[in-house]
mmCIF file of C-alpha atoms in Angstrom:
data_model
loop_
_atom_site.group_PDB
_atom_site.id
_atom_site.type_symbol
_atom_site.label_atom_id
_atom_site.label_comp_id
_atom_site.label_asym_id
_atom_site.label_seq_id
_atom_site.Cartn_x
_atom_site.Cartn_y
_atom_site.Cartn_z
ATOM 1 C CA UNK A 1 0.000 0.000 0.000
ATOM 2 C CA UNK A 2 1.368 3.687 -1.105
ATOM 3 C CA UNK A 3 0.714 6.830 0.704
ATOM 4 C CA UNK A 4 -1.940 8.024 -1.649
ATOM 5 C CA UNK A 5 -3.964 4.975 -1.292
ATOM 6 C CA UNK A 6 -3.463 5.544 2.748
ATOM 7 C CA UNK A 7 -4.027 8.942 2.988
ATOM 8 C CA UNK A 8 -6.860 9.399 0.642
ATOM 9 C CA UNK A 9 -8.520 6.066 0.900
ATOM 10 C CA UNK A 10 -8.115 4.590 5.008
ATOM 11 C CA UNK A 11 -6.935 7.891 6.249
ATOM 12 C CA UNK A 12 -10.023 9.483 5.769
ATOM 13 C CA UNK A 13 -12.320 7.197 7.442
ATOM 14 C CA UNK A 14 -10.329 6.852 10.575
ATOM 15 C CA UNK A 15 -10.654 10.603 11.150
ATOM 16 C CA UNK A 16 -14.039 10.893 10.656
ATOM 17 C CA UNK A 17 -14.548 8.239 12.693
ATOM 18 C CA UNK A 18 -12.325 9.550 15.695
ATOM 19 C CA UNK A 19 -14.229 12.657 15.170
ATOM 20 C CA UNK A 20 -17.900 10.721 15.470
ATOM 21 C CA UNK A 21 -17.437 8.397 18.005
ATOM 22 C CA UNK A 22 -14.845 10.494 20.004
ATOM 23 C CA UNK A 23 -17.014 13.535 20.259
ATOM 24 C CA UNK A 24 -19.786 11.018 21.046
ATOM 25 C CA UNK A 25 -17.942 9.868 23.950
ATOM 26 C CA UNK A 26 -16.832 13.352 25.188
ATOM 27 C CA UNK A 27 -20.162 14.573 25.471
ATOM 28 C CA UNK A 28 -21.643 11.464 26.977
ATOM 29 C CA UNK A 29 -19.192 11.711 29.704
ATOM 30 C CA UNK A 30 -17.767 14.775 30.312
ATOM 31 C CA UNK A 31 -20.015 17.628 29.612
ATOM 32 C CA UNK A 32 -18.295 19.857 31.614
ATOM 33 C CA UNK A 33 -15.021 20.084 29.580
ATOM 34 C CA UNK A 34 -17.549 20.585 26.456
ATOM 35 C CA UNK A 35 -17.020 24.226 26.251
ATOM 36 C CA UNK A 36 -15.325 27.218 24.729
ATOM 37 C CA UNK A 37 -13.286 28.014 27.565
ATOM 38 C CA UNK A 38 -13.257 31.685 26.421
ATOM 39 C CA UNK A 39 -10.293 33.884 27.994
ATOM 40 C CA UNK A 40 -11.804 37.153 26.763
ATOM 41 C CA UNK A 41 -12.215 38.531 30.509
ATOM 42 C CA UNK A 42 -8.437 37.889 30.824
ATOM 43 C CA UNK A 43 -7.684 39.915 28.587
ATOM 44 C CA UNK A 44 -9.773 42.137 26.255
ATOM 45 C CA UNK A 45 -6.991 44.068 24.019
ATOM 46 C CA UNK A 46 -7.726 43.016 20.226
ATOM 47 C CA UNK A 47 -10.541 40.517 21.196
ATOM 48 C CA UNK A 48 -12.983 41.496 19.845
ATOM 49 C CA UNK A 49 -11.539 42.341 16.157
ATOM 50 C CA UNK A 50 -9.348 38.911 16.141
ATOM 51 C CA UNK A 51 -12.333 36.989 17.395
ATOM 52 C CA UNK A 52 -14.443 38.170 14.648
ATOM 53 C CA UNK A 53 -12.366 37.835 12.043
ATOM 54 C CA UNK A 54 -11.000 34.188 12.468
ATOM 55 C CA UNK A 55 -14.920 33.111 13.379
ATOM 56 C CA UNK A 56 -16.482 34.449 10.261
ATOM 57 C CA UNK A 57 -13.460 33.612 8.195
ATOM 58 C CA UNK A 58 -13.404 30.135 9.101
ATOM 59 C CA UNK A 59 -17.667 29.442 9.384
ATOM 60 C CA UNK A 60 -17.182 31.240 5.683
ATOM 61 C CA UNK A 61 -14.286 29.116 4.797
ATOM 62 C CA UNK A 62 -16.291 25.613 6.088
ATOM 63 C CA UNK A 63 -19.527 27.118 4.052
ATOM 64 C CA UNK A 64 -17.733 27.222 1.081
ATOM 65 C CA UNK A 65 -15.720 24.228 0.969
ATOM 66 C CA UNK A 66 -18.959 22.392 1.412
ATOM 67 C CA UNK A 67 -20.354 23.925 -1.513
ATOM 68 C CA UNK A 68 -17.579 23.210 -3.419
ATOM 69 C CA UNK A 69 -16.700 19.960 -2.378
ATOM 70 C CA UNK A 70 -19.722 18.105 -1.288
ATOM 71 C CA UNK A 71 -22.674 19.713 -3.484
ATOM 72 C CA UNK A 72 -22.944 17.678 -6.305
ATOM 73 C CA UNK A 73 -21.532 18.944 -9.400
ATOM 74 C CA UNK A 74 -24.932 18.690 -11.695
ATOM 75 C CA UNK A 75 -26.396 21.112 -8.895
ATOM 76 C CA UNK A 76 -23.842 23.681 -10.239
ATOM 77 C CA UNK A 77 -24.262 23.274 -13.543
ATOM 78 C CA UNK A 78 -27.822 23.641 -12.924
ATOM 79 C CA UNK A 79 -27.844 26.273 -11.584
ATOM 80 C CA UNK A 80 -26.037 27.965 -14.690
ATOM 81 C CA UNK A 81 -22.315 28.084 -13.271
ATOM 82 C CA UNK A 82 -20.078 26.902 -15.431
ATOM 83 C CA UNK A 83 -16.796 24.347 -14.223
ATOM 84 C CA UNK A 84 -14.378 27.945 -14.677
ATOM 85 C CA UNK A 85 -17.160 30.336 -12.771
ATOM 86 C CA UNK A 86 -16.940 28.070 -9.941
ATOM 87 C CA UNK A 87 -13.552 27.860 -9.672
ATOM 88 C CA UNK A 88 -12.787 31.678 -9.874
ATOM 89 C CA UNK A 89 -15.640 31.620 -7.320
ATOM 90 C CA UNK A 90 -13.787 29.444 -5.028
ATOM 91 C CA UNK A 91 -10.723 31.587 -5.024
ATOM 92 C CA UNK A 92 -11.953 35.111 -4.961
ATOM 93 C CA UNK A 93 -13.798 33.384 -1.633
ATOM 94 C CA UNK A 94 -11.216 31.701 -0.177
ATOM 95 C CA UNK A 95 -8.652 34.700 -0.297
ATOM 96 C CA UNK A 96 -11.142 37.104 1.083
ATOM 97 C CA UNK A 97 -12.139 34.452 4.078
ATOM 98 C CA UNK A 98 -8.719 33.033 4.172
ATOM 99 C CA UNK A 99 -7.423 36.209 4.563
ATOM 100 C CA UNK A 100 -9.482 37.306 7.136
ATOM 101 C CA UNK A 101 -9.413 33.857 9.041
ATOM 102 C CA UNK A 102 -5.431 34.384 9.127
ATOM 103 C CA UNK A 103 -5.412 37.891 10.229
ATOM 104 C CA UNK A 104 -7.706 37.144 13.468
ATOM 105 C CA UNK A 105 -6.102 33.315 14.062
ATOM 106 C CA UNK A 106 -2.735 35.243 14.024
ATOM 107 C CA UNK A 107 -3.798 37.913 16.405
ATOM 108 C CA UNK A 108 -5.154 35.113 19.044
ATOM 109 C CA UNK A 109 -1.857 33.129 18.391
ATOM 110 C CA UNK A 110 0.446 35.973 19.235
ATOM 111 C CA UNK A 111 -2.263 36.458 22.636
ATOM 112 C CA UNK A 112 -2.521 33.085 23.322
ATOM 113 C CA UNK A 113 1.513 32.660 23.275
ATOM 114 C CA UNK A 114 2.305 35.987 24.555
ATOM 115 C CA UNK A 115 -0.453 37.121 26.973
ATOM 116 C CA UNK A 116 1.356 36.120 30.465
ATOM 117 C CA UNK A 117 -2.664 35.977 31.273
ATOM 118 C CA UNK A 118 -3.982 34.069 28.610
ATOM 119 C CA UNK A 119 -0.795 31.458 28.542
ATOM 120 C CA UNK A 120 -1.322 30.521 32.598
ATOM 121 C CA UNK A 121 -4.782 29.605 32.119
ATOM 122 C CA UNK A 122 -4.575 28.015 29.071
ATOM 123 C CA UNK A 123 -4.215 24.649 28.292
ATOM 124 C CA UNK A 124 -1.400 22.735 25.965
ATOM 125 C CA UNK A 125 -4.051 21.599 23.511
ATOM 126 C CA UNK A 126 -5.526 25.305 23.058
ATOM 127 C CA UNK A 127 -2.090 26.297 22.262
ATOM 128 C CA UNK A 128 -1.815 23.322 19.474
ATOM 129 C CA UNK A 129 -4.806 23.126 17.765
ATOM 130 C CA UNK A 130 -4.996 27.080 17.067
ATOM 131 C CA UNK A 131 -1.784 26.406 15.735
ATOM 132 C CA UNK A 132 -2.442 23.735 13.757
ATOM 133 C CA UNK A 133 -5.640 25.680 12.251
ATOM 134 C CA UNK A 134 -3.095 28.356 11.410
ATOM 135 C CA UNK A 135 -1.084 25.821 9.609
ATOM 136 C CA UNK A 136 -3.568 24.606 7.718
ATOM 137 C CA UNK A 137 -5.282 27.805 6.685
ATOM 138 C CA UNK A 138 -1.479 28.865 5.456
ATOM 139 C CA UNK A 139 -1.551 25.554 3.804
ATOM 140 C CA UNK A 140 -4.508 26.288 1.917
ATOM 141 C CA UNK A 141 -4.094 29.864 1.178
ATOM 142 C CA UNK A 142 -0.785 28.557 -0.904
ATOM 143 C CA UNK A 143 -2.967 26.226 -3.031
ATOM 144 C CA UNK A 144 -4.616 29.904 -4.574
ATOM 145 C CA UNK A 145 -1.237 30.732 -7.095
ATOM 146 C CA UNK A 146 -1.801 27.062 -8.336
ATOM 147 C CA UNK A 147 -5.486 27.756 -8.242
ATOM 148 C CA UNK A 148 -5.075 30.758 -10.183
ATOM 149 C CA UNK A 149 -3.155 29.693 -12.626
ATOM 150 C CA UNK A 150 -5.233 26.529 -13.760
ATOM 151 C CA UNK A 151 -8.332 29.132 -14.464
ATOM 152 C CA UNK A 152 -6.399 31.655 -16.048
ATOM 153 C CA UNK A 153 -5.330 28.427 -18.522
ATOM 154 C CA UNK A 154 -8.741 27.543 -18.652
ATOM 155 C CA UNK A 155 -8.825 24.336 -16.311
ATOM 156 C CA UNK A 156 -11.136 23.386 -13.654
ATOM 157 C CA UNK A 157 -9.904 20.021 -13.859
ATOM 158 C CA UNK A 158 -7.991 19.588 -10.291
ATOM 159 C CA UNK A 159 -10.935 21.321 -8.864
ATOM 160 C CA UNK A 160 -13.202 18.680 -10.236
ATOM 161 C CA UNK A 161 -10.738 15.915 -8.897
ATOM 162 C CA UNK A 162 -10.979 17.242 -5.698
ATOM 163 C CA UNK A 163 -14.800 17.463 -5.543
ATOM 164 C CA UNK A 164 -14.885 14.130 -7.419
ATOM 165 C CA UNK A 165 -12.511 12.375 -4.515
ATOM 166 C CA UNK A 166 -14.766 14.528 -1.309
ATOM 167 C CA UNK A 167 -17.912 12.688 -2.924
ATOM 168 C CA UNK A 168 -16.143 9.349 -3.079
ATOM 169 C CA UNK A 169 -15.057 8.940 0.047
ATOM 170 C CA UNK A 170 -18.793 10.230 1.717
ATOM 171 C CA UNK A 171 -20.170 7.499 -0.658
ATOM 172 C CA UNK A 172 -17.848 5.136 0.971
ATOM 173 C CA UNK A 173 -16.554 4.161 -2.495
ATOM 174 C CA UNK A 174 -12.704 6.264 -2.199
ATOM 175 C CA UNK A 175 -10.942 6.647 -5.184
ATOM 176 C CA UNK A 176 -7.350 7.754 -3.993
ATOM 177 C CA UNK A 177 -6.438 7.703 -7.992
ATOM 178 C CA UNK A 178 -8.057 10.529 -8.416
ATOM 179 C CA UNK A 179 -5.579 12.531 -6.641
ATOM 180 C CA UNK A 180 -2.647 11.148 -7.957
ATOM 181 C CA UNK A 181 -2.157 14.190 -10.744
ATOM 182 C CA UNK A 182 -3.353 17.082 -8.105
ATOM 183 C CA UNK A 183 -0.042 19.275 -6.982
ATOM 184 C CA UNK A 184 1.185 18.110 -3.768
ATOM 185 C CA UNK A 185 0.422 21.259 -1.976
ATOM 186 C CA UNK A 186 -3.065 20.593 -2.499
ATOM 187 C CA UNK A 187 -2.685 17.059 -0.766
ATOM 188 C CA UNK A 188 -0.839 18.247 1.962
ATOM 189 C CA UNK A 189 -3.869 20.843 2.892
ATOM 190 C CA UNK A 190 -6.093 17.791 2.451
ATOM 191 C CA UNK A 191 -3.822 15.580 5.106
ATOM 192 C CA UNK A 192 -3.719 18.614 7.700
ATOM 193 C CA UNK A 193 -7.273 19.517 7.225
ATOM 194 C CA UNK A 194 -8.392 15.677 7.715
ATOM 195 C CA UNK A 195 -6.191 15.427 10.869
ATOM 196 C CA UNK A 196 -8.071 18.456 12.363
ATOM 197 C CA UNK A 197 -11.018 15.816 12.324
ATOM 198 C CA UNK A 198 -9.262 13.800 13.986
ATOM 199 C CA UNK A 199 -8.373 16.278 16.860
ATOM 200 C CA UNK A 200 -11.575 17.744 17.274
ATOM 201 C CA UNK A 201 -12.924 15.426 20.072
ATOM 202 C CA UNK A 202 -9.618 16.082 22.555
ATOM 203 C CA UNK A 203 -10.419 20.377 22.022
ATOM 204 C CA UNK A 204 -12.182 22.847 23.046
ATOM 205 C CA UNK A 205 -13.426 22.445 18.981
ATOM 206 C CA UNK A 206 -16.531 21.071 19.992
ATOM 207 C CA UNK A 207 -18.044 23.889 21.026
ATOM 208 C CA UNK A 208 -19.326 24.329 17.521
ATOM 209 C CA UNK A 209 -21.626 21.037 17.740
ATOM 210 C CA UNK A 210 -23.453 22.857 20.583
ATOM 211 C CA UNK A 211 -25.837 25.725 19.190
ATOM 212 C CA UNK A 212 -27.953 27.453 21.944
ATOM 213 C CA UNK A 213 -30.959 27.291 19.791
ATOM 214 C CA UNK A 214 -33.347 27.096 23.119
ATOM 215 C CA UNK A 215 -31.928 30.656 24.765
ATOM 216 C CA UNK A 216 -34.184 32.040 21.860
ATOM 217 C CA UNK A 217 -37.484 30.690 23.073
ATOM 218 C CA UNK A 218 -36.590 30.555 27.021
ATOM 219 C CA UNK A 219 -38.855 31.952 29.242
ATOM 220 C CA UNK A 220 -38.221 35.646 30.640
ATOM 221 C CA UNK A 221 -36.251 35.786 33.914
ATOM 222 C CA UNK A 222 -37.910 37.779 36.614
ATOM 223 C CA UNK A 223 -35.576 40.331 38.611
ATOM 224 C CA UNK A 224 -36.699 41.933 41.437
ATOM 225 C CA UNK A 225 -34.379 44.543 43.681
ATOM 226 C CA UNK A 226 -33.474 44.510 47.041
ATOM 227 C CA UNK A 227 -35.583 47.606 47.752
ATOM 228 C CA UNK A 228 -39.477 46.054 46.323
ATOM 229 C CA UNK A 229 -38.719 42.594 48.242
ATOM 230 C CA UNK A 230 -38.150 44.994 51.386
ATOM 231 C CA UNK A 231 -40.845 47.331 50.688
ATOM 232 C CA UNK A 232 -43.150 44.369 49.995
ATOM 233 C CA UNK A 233 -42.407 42.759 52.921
ATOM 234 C CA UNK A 234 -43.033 45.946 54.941
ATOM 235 C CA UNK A 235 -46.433 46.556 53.677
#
């Protein structure tokens, strides 16, 4: 077995089913550590501009690789865009959001690692897996040149091996082959970005499973001072 029948056709599956079943676990058993863990009342210098940034850069980032990767490719062409609109649609996207993403993932980096604050009450595994997002958001953003130069040549066809693998592998059918022609920086983005699967059960990750979506219809809560429970009480 070859690394491009490991990576892109075993690989795969054991991340996603780390991911599954250890995420599973955590929240069956420890639902206390199931949190953010926010450190914004450490410190709030930059917070709220860095926070923003790397959240809606990498939601955006997620969105669109979904669209691009797991939509099926008939729904695009159905929907009138052609093989070379989608891929110039992938890159303006991904070096708006990727940009963004880096500028607020580097600006919590240099406070997670720097902050005297921030470090102390942090944990080794914050540290790691912001850096390894960071890695593989660099990663990515130096697949655009290559990107950029297959549509200005007129060809979508790595994009369409990429899709074409993401579809195989969810159909539980992987064809590694497919990959074997893509540039390796493209496969290396795909290794670090599986991996991050893999990780996601042992960080503070899976916050993002969690969605309050019950704080919107929660009853009111009733607040009464000091002064009209005394005042009541005298009367």
């Amino acid at each position: 077995m070859n690394a491009l029948n490991f990576f892109f056709g075993i690989y795969p599956y054991i991340a996603l089913s780390v991911f599954v079943i250890g995420s599973w676990i955590r929240y069956d058993n420890e639902q206390y550590s199931w949190k953010t863990d926010s450190s914004q009342l450490l410190s709030k210098s930059n917070m709220w501009i860095a926070s923003n940034l790397f959240h809606v850069g990498i939601l955006s980032i997620f969105a669109g690789h979904f669209a691009g990767l797991v939509l099926p490719h008939a729904l695009w062409i159905g929907l009138g865009v052609s093989d070379l609109q989608h891929q110039w649609i992938a890159i303006v996207a991904g070096s708006v959001f990727g940009t963004m993403c880096l500028i607020g993932g580097a600006i919590l980096w240099l406070r997670r690692m720097f902050n005297p604050r921030v470090r102390a009450a942090g944990r080794r595994m914050d540290a790691f897996i912001l850096s390894w997002l960071l890695l593989t958001l660099v990663a990515g953003l130096s697949t655009l040149p290559v990107s950029i130069g297959h549509a200005n040549h007129g060809d979508p066809g790595v994009m369409l091996a990429l899709s074409g693998w993401v579809q195989s592998v969810l159909t539980f059918q992987p064809k590694p082959e497919l990959l074997a022609a893509v540039e390796p920086v493209f496969r290396f983005h795909m290794v670090l970005g599986m991996t991050v699967f893999l990780l996601f059960p042992f960080t503070r990750l899976v916050h993002i499973l969690t969605a309050p979506l019950t704080y919107v219809g929660r009853a009111y809560q009733i607040v009464r001072s000091k002064r009209r429970i005394k005042a009541a009480a005298s009367a």
